[in-house]
Coordinates of C-alpha atoms in Angstrom, one line a residue:
M64 CA -8.3 -17.7 6.8
A65 CA -9.4 -21.3 5.9
A66 CA -8.7 -20.3 2.2
Y67 CA -5.1 -19.2 3.1
R68 CA -4.3 -22.3 5.0
A69 CA -5.5 -24.3 2.0
K70 CA -3.3 -22.3 -0.4
V71 CA -0.2 -22.9 1.9
L72 CA -1.1 -26.6 2.5
G73 CA -1.3 -27.1 -1.3
Q74 CA 2.1 -25.7 -2.0
V75 CA 3.6 -27.9 0.6
Q76 CA 1.8 -31.0 -0.6
A77 CA 2.8 -30.3 -4.4
T78 CA 6.4 -30.0 -3.1
L79 CA 6.3 -33.4 -1.2
Q80 CA 4.7 -35.3 -4.1
Y81 CA 7.7 -33.9 -6.3
F82 CA 10.1 -35.3 -3.8
R83 CA 8.1 -38.9 -3.7
A84 CA 8.3 -38.8 -7.5
L85 CA 11.9 -38.5 -7.5
R86 CA 12.1 -41.3 -5.0
S87 CA 10.0 -43.6 -6.8
R88 CA 11.2 -43.0 -10.4
P89 CA 11.8 -46.5 -12.0
G90 CA 15.0 -47.1 -13.8
S91 CA 18.2 -49.1 -14.0
T92 CA 20.4 -50.4 -11.1
A93 CA 22.6 -47.1 -11.7
T94 CA 19.3 -45.1 -11.2
E95 CA 18.4 -46.9 -8.1
T96 CA 21.8 -46.2 -6.6
Y97 CA 21.8 -42.5 -6.9
N98 CA 18.3 -42.3 -5.6
A99 CA 19.1 -44.6 -2.7
P100 CA 20.7 -41.8 -0.7
L101 CA 17.5 -39.4 -1.2
R102 CA 15.3 -42.2 0.0
G103 CA 17.6 -42.7 3.0
Y104 CA 16.6 -39.1 3.9
F105 CA 13.3 -40.2 4.8
R106 CA 13.9 -44.1 5.7
A107 CA 17.1 -45.6 7.0
Y108 CA 19.0 -47.5 4.3
S109 CA 22.2 -49.8 5.2
T110 CA 25.4 -48.7 4.0
D111 CA 25.9 -52.4 2.8
A112 CA 23.2 -52.2 0.5
L113 CA 24.8 -49.2 -1.3
L114 CA 28.1 -50.7 -1.4
K115 CA 27.1 -53.7 -3.3
V116 CA 26.0 -51.5 -6.3
K117 CA 28.8 -50.2 -8.7
V118 CA 28.6 -46.3 -9.0
G119 CA 30.5 -44.3 -11.9
P120 CA 31.6 -40.8 -11.5
R121 CA 28.8 -39.8 -13.4
Q122 CA 26.4 -41.3 -10.8
V123 CA 28.0 -39.9 -7.9
N124 CA 27.7 -36.3 -9.7
C125 CA 24.2 -36.9 -10.0
V126 CA 24.0 -37.6 -6.4
Y127 CA 25.6 -34.5 -5.3
G128 CA 23.5 -32.5 -7.9
R129 CA 20.3 -33.8 -6.5
C130 CA 21.1 -33.0 -3.0
A131 CA 22.1 -29.6 -3.9
F132 CA 18.8 -28.9 -5.8
L133 CA 16.7 -30.5 -2.9
L134 CA 18.6 -28.5 -0.5
G135 CA 18.1 -25.2 -2.2
G136 CA 14.5 -26.2 -3.2
G137 CA 13.8 -26.6 0.4
I138 CA 15.5 -23.3 1.6
G139 CA 13.7 -21.4 -1.3
L140 CA 10.4 -23.0 -0.2
Y141 CA 11.1 -22.3 3.5
G142 CA 11.8 -18.8 3.0
T143 CA 8.8 -18.2 0.5
L144 CA 6.3 -19.7 3.3
K145 CA 8.0 -17.8 6.1
L146 CA 7.5 -14.4 4.5
S147 CA 3.9 -15.2 3.4
L148 CA 3.1 -16.5 6.8
Q149 CA 4.5 -13.4 8.4
Q150 CA 2.5 -11.0 6.1
H151 CA -0.7 -13.2 6.9
F152 CA -0.1 -13.4 10.6
A153 CA 0.6 -9.6 10.8
E154 CA -3.2 -9.0 9.3
E155 CA -4.5 -11.5 11.8
E156 CA -2.7 -9.6 14.8
L157 CA -4.3 -6.4 13.3
L158 CA -7.6 -7.8 13.4
H159 CA -7.0 -9.0 16.9
A160 CA -5.8 -5.5 17.9
L161 CA -8.9 -4.0 16.4
G162 CA -11.0 -6.3 18.7
G163 CA -11.6 -9.6 17.0
T164 CA -13.2 -9.4 13.5
P165 CA -14.7 -6.0 13.2
R166 CA -16.6 -4.2 10.6
L167 CA -14.8 -1.4 8.9
T168 CA -17.0 1.6 7.4
L169 CA -15.3 4.1 5.4
Y170 CA -17.1 7.5 4.9
Q171 CA -15.4 9.1 2.2
Y172 CA -15.7 11.4 -1.0
K173 CA -14.3 9.1 -3.8
T174 CA -12.3 11.9 -5.3
C175 CA -10.8 13.1 -2.3
P176 CA -7.1 12.4 -2.3
Q177 CA -7.0 11.4 1.5
S178 CA -10.1 9.0 0.9
S179 CA -8.2 7.6 -2.0
K180 CA -5.0 7.3 -0.1
L181 CA -6.8 5.4 2.8
R182 CA -8.8 2.9 0.3
A183 CA -5.3 2.3 -1.2
F184 CA -3.9 1.1 2.2
L185 CA -7.0 -1.1 3.0
D186 CA -6.9 -2.6 -0.4
Y187 CA -3.1 -3.3 -0.3
Y188 CA -3.4 -5.2 2.9
G189 CA -6.7 -7.0 1.9
L190 CA -8.9 -5.7 4.9
E191 CA -12.5 -5.9 4.2
Y192 CA -14.5 -2.6 4.3
D193 CA -17.7 -1.0 3.4
T194 CA -17.9 2.6 1.9
V195 CA -20.5 5.1 2.3
E196 CA -20.4 8.0 -0.2
V197 CA -20.9 11.4 1.7
N198 CA -22.8 14.1 0.0
P199 CA -20.2 16.9 -0.1
A200 CA -23.0 19.6 -0.6
I201 CA -24.6 18.6 2.7
R202 CA -21.6 17.5 4.5
Q203 CA -23.1 15.7 7.4
K204 CA -21.0 16.0 10.7
W205 CA -19.6 13.2 13.1
T206 CA -18.6 14.1 16.4
G207 CA -17.7 17.7 15.2
F208 CA -15.6 16.6 12.3
K209 CA -16.8 17.6 8.6
K210 CA -13.6 16.2 6.9
V211 CA -13.5 12.8 5.2
P212 CA -12.1 10.2 5.2
I213 CA -13.7 8.7 8.6
L214 CA -13.2 5.1 9.4
V215 CA -15.6 3.8 11.7
V216 CA -14.5 0.3 13.5
E217 CA -17.6 -1.6 14.8
G218 CA -16.5 -4.4 17.2
E219 CA -16.6 -5.1 20.8
D220 CA -15.9 -1.4 21.4
N221 CA -16.9 1.0 18.6
L222 CA -14.0 3.3 17.6
E223 CA -14.1 6.4 15.1
L224 CA -11.0 7.3 13.3
H225 CA -10.1 10.4 11.6
D226 CA -7.2 11.3 9.0
A227 CA -5.8 8.9 6.6
S228 CA -2.3 9.3 7.7
V229 CA -3.1 8.9 11.3
I230 CA -5.2 5.6 10.4
M231 CA -2.5 4.3 8.2
S232 CA 0.3 4.7 10.8
A233 CA -1.8 3.3 13.7
F234 CA -3.0 0.3 11.6
K235 CA 0.8 -0.4 10.4
T236 CA 1.9 -0.1 14.0
C237 CA -0.4 -2.7 15.1
M238 CA 0.6 -5.0 12.5
I239 CA 4.0 -5.1 13.6
D240 CA 3.8 -4.6 17.3
K241 CA 1.4 -7.4 18.6
S242 CA 1.3 -6.3 22.1
K243 CA -0.5 -3.1 21.4
T244 CA -4.4 -2.6 20.6
I245 CA -5.6 0.0 18.4
H246 CA -7.2 1.9 21.3
E247 CA -3.7 2.2 22.8
V248 CA -1.8 3.1 19.5
I249 CA -4.4 5.8 18.5
T250 CA -3.5 7.6 21.7
Y251 CA 0.2 8.2 20.2
Y252 CA -1.3 10.7 17.9
P253 CA -2.9 13.5 20.0
V254 CA -5.1 16.2 18.0
L255 CA -4.0 20.0 18.3
T256 CA -6.9 22.3 17.3
S257 CA -6.1 25.8 16.0
K258 CA -7.4 28.6 13.8
N259 CA -5.9 29.5 10.4
I260 CA -5.2 33.1 9.2
F261 CA -9.0 33.2 7.9
G262 CA -10.1 32.3 11.6
I263 CA -11.3 29.0 10.5
E264 CA -10.8 26.3 13.2
S265 CA -8.7 23.4 11.9
S266 CA -7.1 20.4 13.5
E267 CA -3.8 18.7 12.9
Y268 CA -2.5 15.3 14.4
T269 CA 1.0 14.9 16.1
N270 CA 3.2 12.0 14.6
K271 CA 0.9 11.2 12.2
H272 CA 3.3 10.0 9.6
W273 CA 5.4 7.9 12.0
V274 CA 5.0 4.2 12.6
M275 CA 5.4 4.2 16.5
L276 CA 7.8 1.2 17.1
N277 CA 10.5 0.6 19.6
E278 CA 14.3 0.2 18.4
I279 CA 14.1 -3.5 18.0
A280 CA 11.0 -3.5 16.0
I281 CA 12.7 -0.6 13.9
E282 CA 15.7 -2.8 13.1
L283 CA 13.5 -5.8 12.1
H284 CA 11.2 -4.1 9.9
Y285 CA 13.2 -1.4 8.1
P286 CA 16.1 -2.8 6.0
N287 CA 18.5 -0.1 6.6
K288 CA 18.9 3.0 8.8
T289 CA 17.5 5.5 6.2
A290 CA 14.4 3.6 5.3
R291 CA 12.1 4.6 8.2
R292 CA 13.3 8.3 7.8
D293 CA 12.4 8.3 3.9
E294 CA 9.4 6.8 4.3
V295 CA 8.4 9.7 6.8
R296 CA 9.8 12.3 4.7
W297 CA 8.2 11.2 1.4
R298 CA 4.6 10.7 3.3
H299 CA 5.0 14.3 4.6
W300 CA 5.8 15.5 0.8
A301 CA 2.7 13.5 -0.6
D302 CA 0.6 15.5 1.9
D303 CA 2.3 18.7 2.1
W304 CA 3.4 19.3 -1.6
L305 CA 1.9 16.7 -3.9
L306 CA -1.6 17.3 -2.7
C307 CA -1.4 20.8 -3.1
L308 CA -0.2 20.8 -6.7
L309 CA -3.3 18.9 -7.7
A310 CA -6.1 21.8 -7.5
P311 CA -3.7 24.3 -9.5
N312 CA -3.2 21.6 -12.2
V313 CA -6.7 20.2 -12.5
Y314 CA -8.3 23.4 -12.5
R315 CA -5.7 25.1 -14.6
S316 CA -8.1 26.5 -17.3
P317 CA -12.1 27.0 -17.4
M318 CA -12.5 23.7 -19.7
E319 CA -10.0 21.7 -17.6
A320 CA -12.1 23.0 -14.3
L321 CA -15.4 21.8 -16.0
E322 CA -13.9 18.5 -17.1
A323 CA -12.8 17.9 -13.6
Y324 CA -16.1 18.7 -12.0
E325 CA -17.9 16.6 -14.5
H326 CA -15.7 13.8 -13.3
I327 CA -16.5 14.7 -9.7
V328 CA -20.4 14.7 -10.1
H329 CA -20.1 11.3 -12.1
E330 CA -18.4 9.7 -9.1
G331 CA -20.0 11.5 -6.4
N332 CA -23.3 11.1 -4.4
Y333 CA -25.2 13.9 -6.3
G334 CA -29.0 14.1 -7.5
V335 CA -29.6 15.5 -11.0
V336 CA -30.3 19.2 -10.1
Q337 CA -27.6 19.3 -7.4
G338 CA -25.0 17.7 -9.8
F339 CA -25.7 20.3 -12.3
I340 CA -25.2 23.3 -10.1
T341 CA -22.3 21.8 -8.4
K342 CA -20.5 21.3 -11.7
Y343 CA -20.8 24.7 -12.8
V344 CA -20.6 26.7 -9.6
G345 CA -17.8 24.2 -8.4
A346 CA -15.8 24.5 -11.7
F347 CA -16.0 28.4 -11.6
T348 CA -15.1 28.6 -7.9
M349 CA -12.3 26.2 -7.9
F350 CA -10.8 27.8 -11.1
F351 CA -10.1 31.0 -9.3
F352 CA -9.4 29.4 -6.0
S353 CA -6.9 27.5 -7.8
K354 CA -5.1 30.7 -9.0
L355 CA -4.9 31.9 -5.4
L356 CA -3.0 28.5 -4.6
K357 CA -0.7 29.1 -7.4
I358 CA 0.3 32.4 -5.8
W359 CA 0.4 31.2 -2.1
Y360 CA 2.7 28.4 -3.0
R361 CA 4.8 30.3 -5.4
M362 CA 4.4 27.9 -8.5
E363 CA 5.8 28.2 -12.1
K364 CA 3.7 30.3 -14.6
D365 CA 2.8 27.2 -16.0
V366 CA 1.9 25.1 -13.2
R367 CA 2.1 21.8 -15.2
Q368 CA 6.1 22.3 -14.7
D369 CA 5.8 22.0 -10.9
L370 CA 3.7 18.7 -11.3
Y371 CA 6.5 17.2 -13.6
K372 CA 9.4 18.1 -11.3
A373 CA 7.4 16.7 -8.4
A374 CA 7.1 13.5 -10.2
D375 CA 10.5 13.4 -11.3
E376 CA 11.9 14.0 -7.8
W377 CA 9.8 11.1 -6.5
M378 CA 11.2 8.7 -9.1
T379 CA 14.8 10.1 -8.4
A380 CA 14.0 9.1 -4.8
I381 CA 13.0 5.6 -5.7
G382 CA 16.1 5.2 -8.0
K383 CA 16.9 2.9 -10.6
K384 CA 17.4 -0.3 -8.8
R385 CA 14.5 -0.3 -6.8
K386 CA 10.7 -1.2 -7.7
F387 CA 9.3 1.0 -5.0
L388 CA 10.5 3.5 -2.3
G389 CA 10.0 0.4 0.0
G390 CA 12.1 -2.1 -2.1
E391 CA 10.4 -5.0 -3.5
R392 CA 7.2 -4.0 -1.8
P393 CA 5.5 -0.6 -1.4
N394 CA 5.9 1.2 1.9
L395 CA 3.3 3.8 3.6
A396 CA 5.0 6.3 1.2
D397 CA 4.4 4.6 -1.9
I398 CA 0.9 3.9 -1.0
S399 CA 0.2 7.5 -0.1
V400 CA 1.8 8.8 -3.5
F401 CA -0.3 6.4 -5.4
G402 CA -3.5 7.3 -3.4
V403 CA -2.9 11.0 -4.0
L404 CA -2.3 10.8 -7.8
R405 CA -5.0 8.1 -8.6
T406 CA -7.7 11.0 -8.0
I407 CA -6.7 12.7 -10.9
E408 CA -6.7 9.7 -13.2
G409 CA -8.5 10.2 -16.6
L410 CA -8.1 13.9 -16.5
R411 CA -5.6 16.0 -18.7
A412 CA -3.1 16.6 -15.8
F413 CA -2.8 12.8 -15.2
D414 CA -2.3 11.9 -19.0
D415 CA 0.5 14.6 -19.2
V416 CA 2.4 13.3 -16.0
M417 CA 2.5 9.7 -17.5
K418 CA 3.5 11.2 -20.8
H419 CA 6.3 13.4 -19.8
T420 CA 7.6 11.9 -16.9
R421 CA 9.1 8.5 -15.6
M422 CA 6.4 7.6 -13.3
R423 CA 4.1 5.3 -15.7
K424 CA 5.9 2.1 -14.9
W425 CA 6.0 2.9 -10.9
Y426 CA 2.5 3.8 -11.3
Q427 CA 1.1 0.7 -13.1
S428 CA 3.0 -1.5 -10.7
M429 CA 1.3 0.0 -7.6
G430 CA -2.0 -0.5 -9.4
K431 CA -1.3 -4.0 -9.9
V432 CA 0.0 -4.9 -6.5
I433 CA -2.8 -3.1 -4.8
R434 CA -5.6 -4.8 -6.8
E435 CA -4.1 -8.1 -6.2
H436 CA -4.0 -7.2 -2.2
G437 CA -0.2 -7.5 -2.3
G438 CA 0.1 -6.9 1.4
Q439 CA -1.3 -10.1 2.2
D440 CA 1.1 -12.5 0.3

């Protein structure tokens, strides 16, 4: 907080120093004349003093030009500082909603798309957190949950949060609606437990892609009527379609499956023997499992074509006039798509997508704004 205030104060002081330089610039009588109205903005000058000096048309134009320049610069500075302070205060309100200055601990698999998505969100908004790399082979359990990511908020009241989309939506709600705490907001996303066709119990959260706001907050936060609907739609798309395309593409062939698991073992929390077994058993298992997914989702014979179509569909949604789906700044859909794709970075599937689609520029812009904690500015 102190560093941020110092930065803002520095910007204001630099601007005031520039104004003082204009006022005190040495020069001829004519120069003093067209600077006098500017000085009068800070200190009262008599009109008689101004009338005693002869002023030509050129000097009058200079006066108007200077005033217009200062007015425009002042408005621009005000807008910049206002936006910057709004973003920063949103972060402070989130910390308040979490119970002061909590400690955030993220339990994850580094190569898990959902974990990557949540890290992208936390990094974008500059929220500090510790990571614990879970051993996928052991699969420790926390309160009945085997899935990662799990975010533990350690503060006045400890809180354990599950599901990346829920956490992103709940945190964003707290950033915008300052009257609500995270303990209240998390109740807006009730969990439903059921069994799938294989008899395996699974949990699903209601409303998880929605930032829960009232009508006034929606109008203030989203620039147009379709912005919120588009954000929700593409967040669904990232979880329910783009993510499902990864396994058939990453494990498309035995060689690609081995390359993928070599990457997973390298990034994960494995021992030497455990890593060796995981690499070959995992690659063999996922190669055949990816074939079942291909049939289940009725993908093309060459699954890479489905991935290309998905990438182009996303870029079409952004359009040519916008930098991100959220406009000049990423929204939660941008963060979700980036987080999912980042898990295959360095693999053949990722290189092919960057080469054969229009996604490279957007992806690089997302990487830059997340590394620089763009949500704090």
